[in-house]
Tab-separated table of C-alpha atoms and ligand atoms in Angstrom:
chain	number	residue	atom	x	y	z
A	1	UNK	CA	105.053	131.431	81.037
A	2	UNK	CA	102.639	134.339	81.537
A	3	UNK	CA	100.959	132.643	84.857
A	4	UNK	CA	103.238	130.844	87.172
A	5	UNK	CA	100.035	128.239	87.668
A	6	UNK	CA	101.118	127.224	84.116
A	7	UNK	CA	104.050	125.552	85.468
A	8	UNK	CA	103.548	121.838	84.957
A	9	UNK	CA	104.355	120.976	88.847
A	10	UNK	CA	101.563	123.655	89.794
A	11	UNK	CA	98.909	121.938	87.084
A	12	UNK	CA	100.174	118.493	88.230
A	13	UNK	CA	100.033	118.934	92.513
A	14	UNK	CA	96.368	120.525	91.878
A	15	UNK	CA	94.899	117.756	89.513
A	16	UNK	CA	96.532	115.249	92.013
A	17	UNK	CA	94.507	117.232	95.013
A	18	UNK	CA	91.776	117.229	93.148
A	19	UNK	CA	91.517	113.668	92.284
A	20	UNK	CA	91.908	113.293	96.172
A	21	UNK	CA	89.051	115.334	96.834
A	22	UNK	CA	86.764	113.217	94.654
A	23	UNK	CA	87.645	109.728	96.382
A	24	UNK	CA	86.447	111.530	99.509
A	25	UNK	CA	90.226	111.535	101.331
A	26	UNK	CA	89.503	114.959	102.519
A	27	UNK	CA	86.726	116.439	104.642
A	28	UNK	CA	86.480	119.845	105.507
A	29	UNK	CA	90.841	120.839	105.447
A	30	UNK	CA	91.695	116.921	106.164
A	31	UNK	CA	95.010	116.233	104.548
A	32	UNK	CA	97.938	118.003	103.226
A	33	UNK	CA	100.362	117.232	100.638
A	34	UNK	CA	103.914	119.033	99.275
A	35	UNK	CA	106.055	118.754	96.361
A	36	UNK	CA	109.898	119.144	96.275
A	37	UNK	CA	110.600	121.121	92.732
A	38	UNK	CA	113.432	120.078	90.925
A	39	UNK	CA	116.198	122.786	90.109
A	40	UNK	CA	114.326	123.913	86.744
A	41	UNK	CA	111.158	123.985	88.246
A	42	UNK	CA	112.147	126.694	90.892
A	43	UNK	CA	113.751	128.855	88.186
A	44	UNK	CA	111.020	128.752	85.480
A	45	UNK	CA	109.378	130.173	88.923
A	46	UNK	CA	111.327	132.486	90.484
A	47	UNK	CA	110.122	135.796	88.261
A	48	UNK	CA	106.952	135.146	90.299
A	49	UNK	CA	108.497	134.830	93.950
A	50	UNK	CA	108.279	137.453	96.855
A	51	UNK	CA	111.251	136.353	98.891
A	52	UNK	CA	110.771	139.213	101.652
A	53	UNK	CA	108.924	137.102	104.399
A	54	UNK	CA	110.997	136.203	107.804
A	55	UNK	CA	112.406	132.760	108.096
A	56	UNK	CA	110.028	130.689	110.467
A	57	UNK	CA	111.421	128.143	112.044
A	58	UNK	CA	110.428	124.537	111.437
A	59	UNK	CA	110.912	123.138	114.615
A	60	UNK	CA	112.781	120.083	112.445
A	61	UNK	CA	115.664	119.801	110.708
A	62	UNK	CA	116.540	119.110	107.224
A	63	UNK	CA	120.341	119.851	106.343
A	64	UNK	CA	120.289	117.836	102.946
A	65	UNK	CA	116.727	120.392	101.877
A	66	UNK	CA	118.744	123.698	102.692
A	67	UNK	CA	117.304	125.897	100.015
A	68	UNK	CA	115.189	123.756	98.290
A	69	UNK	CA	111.513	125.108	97.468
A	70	UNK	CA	108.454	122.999	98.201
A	71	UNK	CA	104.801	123.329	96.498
A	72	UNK	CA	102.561	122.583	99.646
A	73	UNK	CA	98.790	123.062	100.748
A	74	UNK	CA	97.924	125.559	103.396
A	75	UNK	CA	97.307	124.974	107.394
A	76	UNK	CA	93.152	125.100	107.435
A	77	UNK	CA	92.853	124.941	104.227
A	78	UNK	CA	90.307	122.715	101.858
A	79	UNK	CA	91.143	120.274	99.145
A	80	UNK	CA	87.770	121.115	97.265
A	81	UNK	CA	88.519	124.320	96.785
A	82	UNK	CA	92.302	124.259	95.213
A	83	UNK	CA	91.598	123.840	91.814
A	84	UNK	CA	89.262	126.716	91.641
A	85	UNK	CA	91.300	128.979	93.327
A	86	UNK	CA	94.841	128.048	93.896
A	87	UNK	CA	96.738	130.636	94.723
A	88	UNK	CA	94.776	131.249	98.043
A	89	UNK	CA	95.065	127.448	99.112
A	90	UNK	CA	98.428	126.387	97.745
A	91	UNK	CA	101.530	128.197	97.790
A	92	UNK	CA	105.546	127.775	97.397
A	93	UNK	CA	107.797	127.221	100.321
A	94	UNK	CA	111.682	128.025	100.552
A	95	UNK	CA	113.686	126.341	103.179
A	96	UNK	CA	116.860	128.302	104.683
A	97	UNK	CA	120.091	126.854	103.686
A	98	UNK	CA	120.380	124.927	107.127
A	99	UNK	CA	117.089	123.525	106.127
A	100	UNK	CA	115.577	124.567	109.357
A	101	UNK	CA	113.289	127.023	108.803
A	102	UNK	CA	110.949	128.398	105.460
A	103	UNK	CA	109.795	131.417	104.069
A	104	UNK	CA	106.020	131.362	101.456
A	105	UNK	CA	107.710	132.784	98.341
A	106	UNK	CA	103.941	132.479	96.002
A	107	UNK	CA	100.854	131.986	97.112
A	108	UNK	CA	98.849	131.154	100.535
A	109	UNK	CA	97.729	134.425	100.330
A	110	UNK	CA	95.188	134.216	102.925
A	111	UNK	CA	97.838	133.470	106.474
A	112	UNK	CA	101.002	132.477	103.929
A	113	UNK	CA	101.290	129.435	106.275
A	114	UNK	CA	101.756	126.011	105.418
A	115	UNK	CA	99.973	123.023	106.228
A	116	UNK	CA	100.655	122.281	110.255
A	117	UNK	CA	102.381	119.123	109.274
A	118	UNK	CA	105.316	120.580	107.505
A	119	UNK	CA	107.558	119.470	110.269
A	120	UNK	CA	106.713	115.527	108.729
A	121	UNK	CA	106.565	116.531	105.302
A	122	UNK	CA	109.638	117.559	105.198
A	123	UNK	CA	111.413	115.047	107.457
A	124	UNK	CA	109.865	112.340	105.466
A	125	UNK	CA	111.077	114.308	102.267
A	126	UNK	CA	114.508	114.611	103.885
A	127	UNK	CA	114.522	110.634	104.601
A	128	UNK	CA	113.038	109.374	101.198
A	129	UNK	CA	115.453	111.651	99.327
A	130	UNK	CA	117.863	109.693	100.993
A	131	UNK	CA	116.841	106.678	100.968
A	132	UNK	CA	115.740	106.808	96.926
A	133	UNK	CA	119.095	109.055	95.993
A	134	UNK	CA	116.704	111.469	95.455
A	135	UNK	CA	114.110	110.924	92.958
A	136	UNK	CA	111.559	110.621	95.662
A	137	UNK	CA	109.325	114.160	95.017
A	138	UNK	CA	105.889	114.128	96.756
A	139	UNK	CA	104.643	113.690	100.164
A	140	UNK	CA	100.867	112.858	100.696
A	141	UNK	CA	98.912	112.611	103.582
A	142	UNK	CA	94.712	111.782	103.361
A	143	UNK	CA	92.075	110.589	105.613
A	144	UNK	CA	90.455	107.571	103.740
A	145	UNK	CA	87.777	106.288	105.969
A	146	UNK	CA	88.639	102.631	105.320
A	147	UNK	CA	92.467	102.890	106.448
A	148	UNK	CA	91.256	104.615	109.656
A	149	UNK	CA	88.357	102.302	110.783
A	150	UNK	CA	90.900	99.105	109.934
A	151	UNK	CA	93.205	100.837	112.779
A	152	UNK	CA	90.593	100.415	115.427
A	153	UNK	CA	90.731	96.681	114.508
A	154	UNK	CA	93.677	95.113	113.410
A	155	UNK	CA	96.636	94.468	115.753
A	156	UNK	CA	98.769	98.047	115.731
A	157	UNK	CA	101.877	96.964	113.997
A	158	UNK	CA	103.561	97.420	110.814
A	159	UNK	CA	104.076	93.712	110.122
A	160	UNK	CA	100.057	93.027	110.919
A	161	UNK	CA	98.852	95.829	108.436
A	162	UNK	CA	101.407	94.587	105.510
A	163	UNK	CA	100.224	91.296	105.858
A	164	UNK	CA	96.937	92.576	105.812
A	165	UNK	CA	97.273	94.264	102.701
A	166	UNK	CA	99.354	91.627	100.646
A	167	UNK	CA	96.846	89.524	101.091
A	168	UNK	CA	93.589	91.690	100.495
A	169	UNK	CA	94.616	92.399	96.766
A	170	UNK	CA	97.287	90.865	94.739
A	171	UNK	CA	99.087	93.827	92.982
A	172	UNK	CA	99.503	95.186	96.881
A	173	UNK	CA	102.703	93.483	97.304
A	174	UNK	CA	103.849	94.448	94.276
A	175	UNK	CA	103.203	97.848	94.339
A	176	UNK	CA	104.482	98.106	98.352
A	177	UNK	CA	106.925	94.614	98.723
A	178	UNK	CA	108.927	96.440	101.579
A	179	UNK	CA	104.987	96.945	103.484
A	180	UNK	CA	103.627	99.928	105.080
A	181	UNK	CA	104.890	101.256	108.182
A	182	UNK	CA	102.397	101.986	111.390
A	183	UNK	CA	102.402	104.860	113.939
A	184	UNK	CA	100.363	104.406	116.846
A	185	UNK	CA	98.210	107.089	118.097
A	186	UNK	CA	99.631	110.384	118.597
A	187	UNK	CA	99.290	114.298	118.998
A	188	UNK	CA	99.389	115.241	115.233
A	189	UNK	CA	100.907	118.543	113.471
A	190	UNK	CA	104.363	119.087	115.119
A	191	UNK	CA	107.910	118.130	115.579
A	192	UNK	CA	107.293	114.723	117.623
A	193	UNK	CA	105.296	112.962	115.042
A	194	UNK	CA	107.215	113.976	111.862
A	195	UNK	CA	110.256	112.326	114.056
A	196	UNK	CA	108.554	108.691	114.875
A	197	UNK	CA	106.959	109.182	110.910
A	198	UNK	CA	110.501	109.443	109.252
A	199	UNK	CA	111.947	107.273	111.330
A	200	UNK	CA	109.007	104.964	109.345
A	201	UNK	CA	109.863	106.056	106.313
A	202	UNK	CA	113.469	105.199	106.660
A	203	UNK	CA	112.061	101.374	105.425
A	204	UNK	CA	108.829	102.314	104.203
A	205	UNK	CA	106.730	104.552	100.877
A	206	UNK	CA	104.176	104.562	102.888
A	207	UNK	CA	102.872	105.143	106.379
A	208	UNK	CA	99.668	104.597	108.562
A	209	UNK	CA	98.866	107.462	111.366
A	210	UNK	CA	96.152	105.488	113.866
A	211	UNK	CA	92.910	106.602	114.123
A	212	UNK	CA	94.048	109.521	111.680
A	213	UNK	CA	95.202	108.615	107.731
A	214	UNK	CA	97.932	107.829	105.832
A	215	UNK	CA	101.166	109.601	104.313
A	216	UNK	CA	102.769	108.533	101.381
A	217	UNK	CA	105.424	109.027	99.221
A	218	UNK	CA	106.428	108.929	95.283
A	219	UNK	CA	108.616	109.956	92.847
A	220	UNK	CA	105.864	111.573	91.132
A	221	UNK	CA	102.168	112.729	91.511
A	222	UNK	CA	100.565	109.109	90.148
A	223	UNK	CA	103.180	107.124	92.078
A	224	UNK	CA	102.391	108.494	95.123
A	225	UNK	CA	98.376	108.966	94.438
A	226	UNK	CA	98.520	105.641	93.104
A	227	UNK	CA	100.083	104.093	96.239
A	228	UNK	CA	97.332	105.619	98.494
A	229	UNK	CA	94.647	104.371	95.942
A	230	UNK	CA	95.419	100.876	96.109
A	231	UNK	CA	96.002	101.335	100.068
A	232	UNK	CA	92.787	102.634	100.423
A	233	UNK	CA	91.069	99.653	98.330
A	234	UNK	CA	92.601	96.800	100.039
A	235	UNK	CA	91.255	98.366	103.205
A	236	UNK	CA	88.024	98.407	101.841
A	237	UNK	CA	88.417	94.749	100.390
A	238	UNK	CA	89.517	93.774	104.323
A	239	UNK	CA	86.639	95.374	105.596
A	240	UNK	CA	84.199	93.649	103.204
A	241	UNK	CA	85.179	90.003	103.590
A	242	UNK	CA	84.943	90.777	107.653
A	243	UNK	CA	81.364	92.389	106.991
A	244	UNK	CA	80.612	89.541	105.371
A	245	UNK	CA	80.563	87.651	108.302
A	246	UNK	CA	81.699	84.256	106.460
A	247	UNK	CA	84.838	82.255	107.253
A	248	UNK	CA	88.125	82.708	104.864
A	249	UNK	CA	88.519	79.996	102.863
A	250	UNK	CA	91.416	81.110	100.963
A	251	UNK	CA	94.007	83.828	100.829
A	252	UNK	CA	97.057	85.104	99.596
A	253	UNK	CA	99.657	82.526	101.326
A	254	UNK	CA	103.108	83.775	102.202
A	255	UNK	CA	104.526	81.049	99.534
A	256	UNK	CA	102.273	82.858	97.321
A	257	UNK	CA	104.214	86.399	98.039
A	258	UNK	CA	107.274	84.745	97.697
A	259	UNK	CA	105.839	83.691	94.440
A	260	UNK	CA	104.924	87.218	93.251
A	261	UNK	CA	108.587	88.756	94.491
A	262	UNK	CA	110.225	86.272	92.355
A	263	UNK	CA	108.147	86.316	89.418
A	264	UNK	CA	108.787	90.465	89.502
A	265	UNK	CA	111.985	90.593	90.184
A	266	UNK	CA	111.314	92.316	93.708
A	267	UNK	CA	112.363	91.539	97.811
A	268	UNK	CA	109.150	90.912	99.358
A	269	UNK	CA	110.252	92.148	103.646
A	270	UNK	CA	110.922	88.446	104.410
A	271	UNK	CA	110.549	89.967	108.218
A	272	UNK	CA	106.243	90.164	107.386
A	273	UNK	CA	106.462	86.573	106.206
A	274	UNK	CA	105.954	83.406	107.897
A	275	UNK	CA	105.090	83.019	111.707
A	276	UNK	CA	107.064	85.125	114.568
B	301	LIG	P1	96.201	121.182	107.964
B	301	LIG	O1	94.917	121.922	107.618
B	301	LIG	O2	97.070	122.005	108.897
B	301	LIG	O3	96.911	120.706	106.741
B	301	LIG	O4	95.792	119.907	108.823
B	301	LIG	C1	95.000	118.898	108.268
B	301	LIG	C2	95.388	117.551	108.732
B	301	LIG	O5	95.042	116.584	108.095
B	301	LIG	C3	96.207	117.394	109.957
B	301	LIG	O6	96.750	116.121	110.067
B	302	LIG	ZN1	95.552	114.641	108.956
């Protein structure tokens, strides 16, 4: 490798931001998105690191991340312009060995600071490695217009927005049977949030931040992309059918997702079905 952005996870976290960019999931430096390397990944990379910066302290904690290195966007920066010039928007994190603080060991050259919701990246990476014995991988978090304007509308709960989804698009409770999780409005790029959004992710792939986005999160980049993508189109579908102004005459009933979970072998959250 004569060019560390030959590394497949480097060419695979920028097409993935780019593809973002292009649905529109990131004005101006909306979003933010990391990538925990495997093992091989960080050595095939390590001729190219500068492990001289401080530690800075996360302001979380993450004992089962100590050392681990993260591909992750940059605080300020803009989705649009990562493919053309990478180095300056993306860059490689190292965690300490407690897993409470990092050090940029490539790239970010302009600040070498990561996005200002590392604290939740990495808690939700921290939970989700857990939770998947650790094949989950990437953490994404967008601003599709469609998710936000359905939180100004539909009643602010994780069961509500499930439910909502399931029944927008059939393949949703396929590709999400557990649901989505909710956070209500809150201050956004520190220790508090990443907190109440793990503690989400504990149960749920994928999360909804009110009046703000999403964060999702996959084993790999199309898992995860894909996840938002389908998200994103149900809450479009939703917002249709209500535009539309006409009555429903027919949805997705809960029998009906009971239907789908057996038919693919998966446990629909029987707590988002039937009446409370
Ligand atoms: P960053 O530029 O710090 O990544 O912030 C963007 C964002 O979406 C905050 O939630
Ligand atoms: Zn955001």
């Amino acid at each position: 490798m004569s060019n560390i952005l030959q590394a497949p996870a480097l060419q695979a976290f920028i097409a993935c931001a780019e593809n973002g960019w292009r649905r529109g999931w990131h004005e101006r430096n909306g979003g933010n998105m990391s990538y925990r390397m495997t093992a091989a990944e960080t050595d095939a990379c390590r001729a190219y690191f500068d492990e001289s910066d401080d530690w800075t302290p996360l302001g979380v904690h993450a004992p089962n991340l100590g050392g681990e290195c993260f591909v992750v966007t940059g605080t300020g920066r803009y989705f649009q312009n990562i493919k053309q010039n990478p180095a300056e928007n993306i860059g490689i994190a190292q965690l300490n060995p407690a897993g409470d603080a990092y050090r940029i060991v490539w790239g970010l050259t302009a600040g070498r600071v990561p996005t200002s919701e590392f604290p939740t990246h990495i808690m939700n990476h921290s939970v989700r490695v857990a939770v998947t014995e650790g094949k989950s991988r990437v953490i994404y978090h967008a601003h599709p217009v469609d998710v936000i304007a359905l939180t100004f509308i539909l009643p602010a709960s994780a069961r509500e927005f499930s439910r909502a989804f399931w029944q927008a698009m059939t393949e949703c409770v396929v590709i999400f049977p557990e649901g989505v999780g909710f956070v209500p409005w809150m201050v956004c790029g520190g220790a508090e949030i990443a907190l109440v959004t793990a503690k989400e992710m504990e149960r749920f792939a994928a999360v909804i931040w009110a009046q703000h986005g999403i964060f999702c999160a996959g084993e790999d980049f199309d898992a995860t992309f894909g996840m938002m993508h389908a998200i994103d189109k149900a809450a479009q579908i939703i917002l249709k059918v209500m535009a539309s102004g006409r009555p429903v005459l027919q949805t997705i009933t809960d029998d009906n997702l009971r239907a789908i979970g057996e038919a693919f072998g998966l446990r629909v959250n029987e707590a988002f079905l039937g009446d409370v």
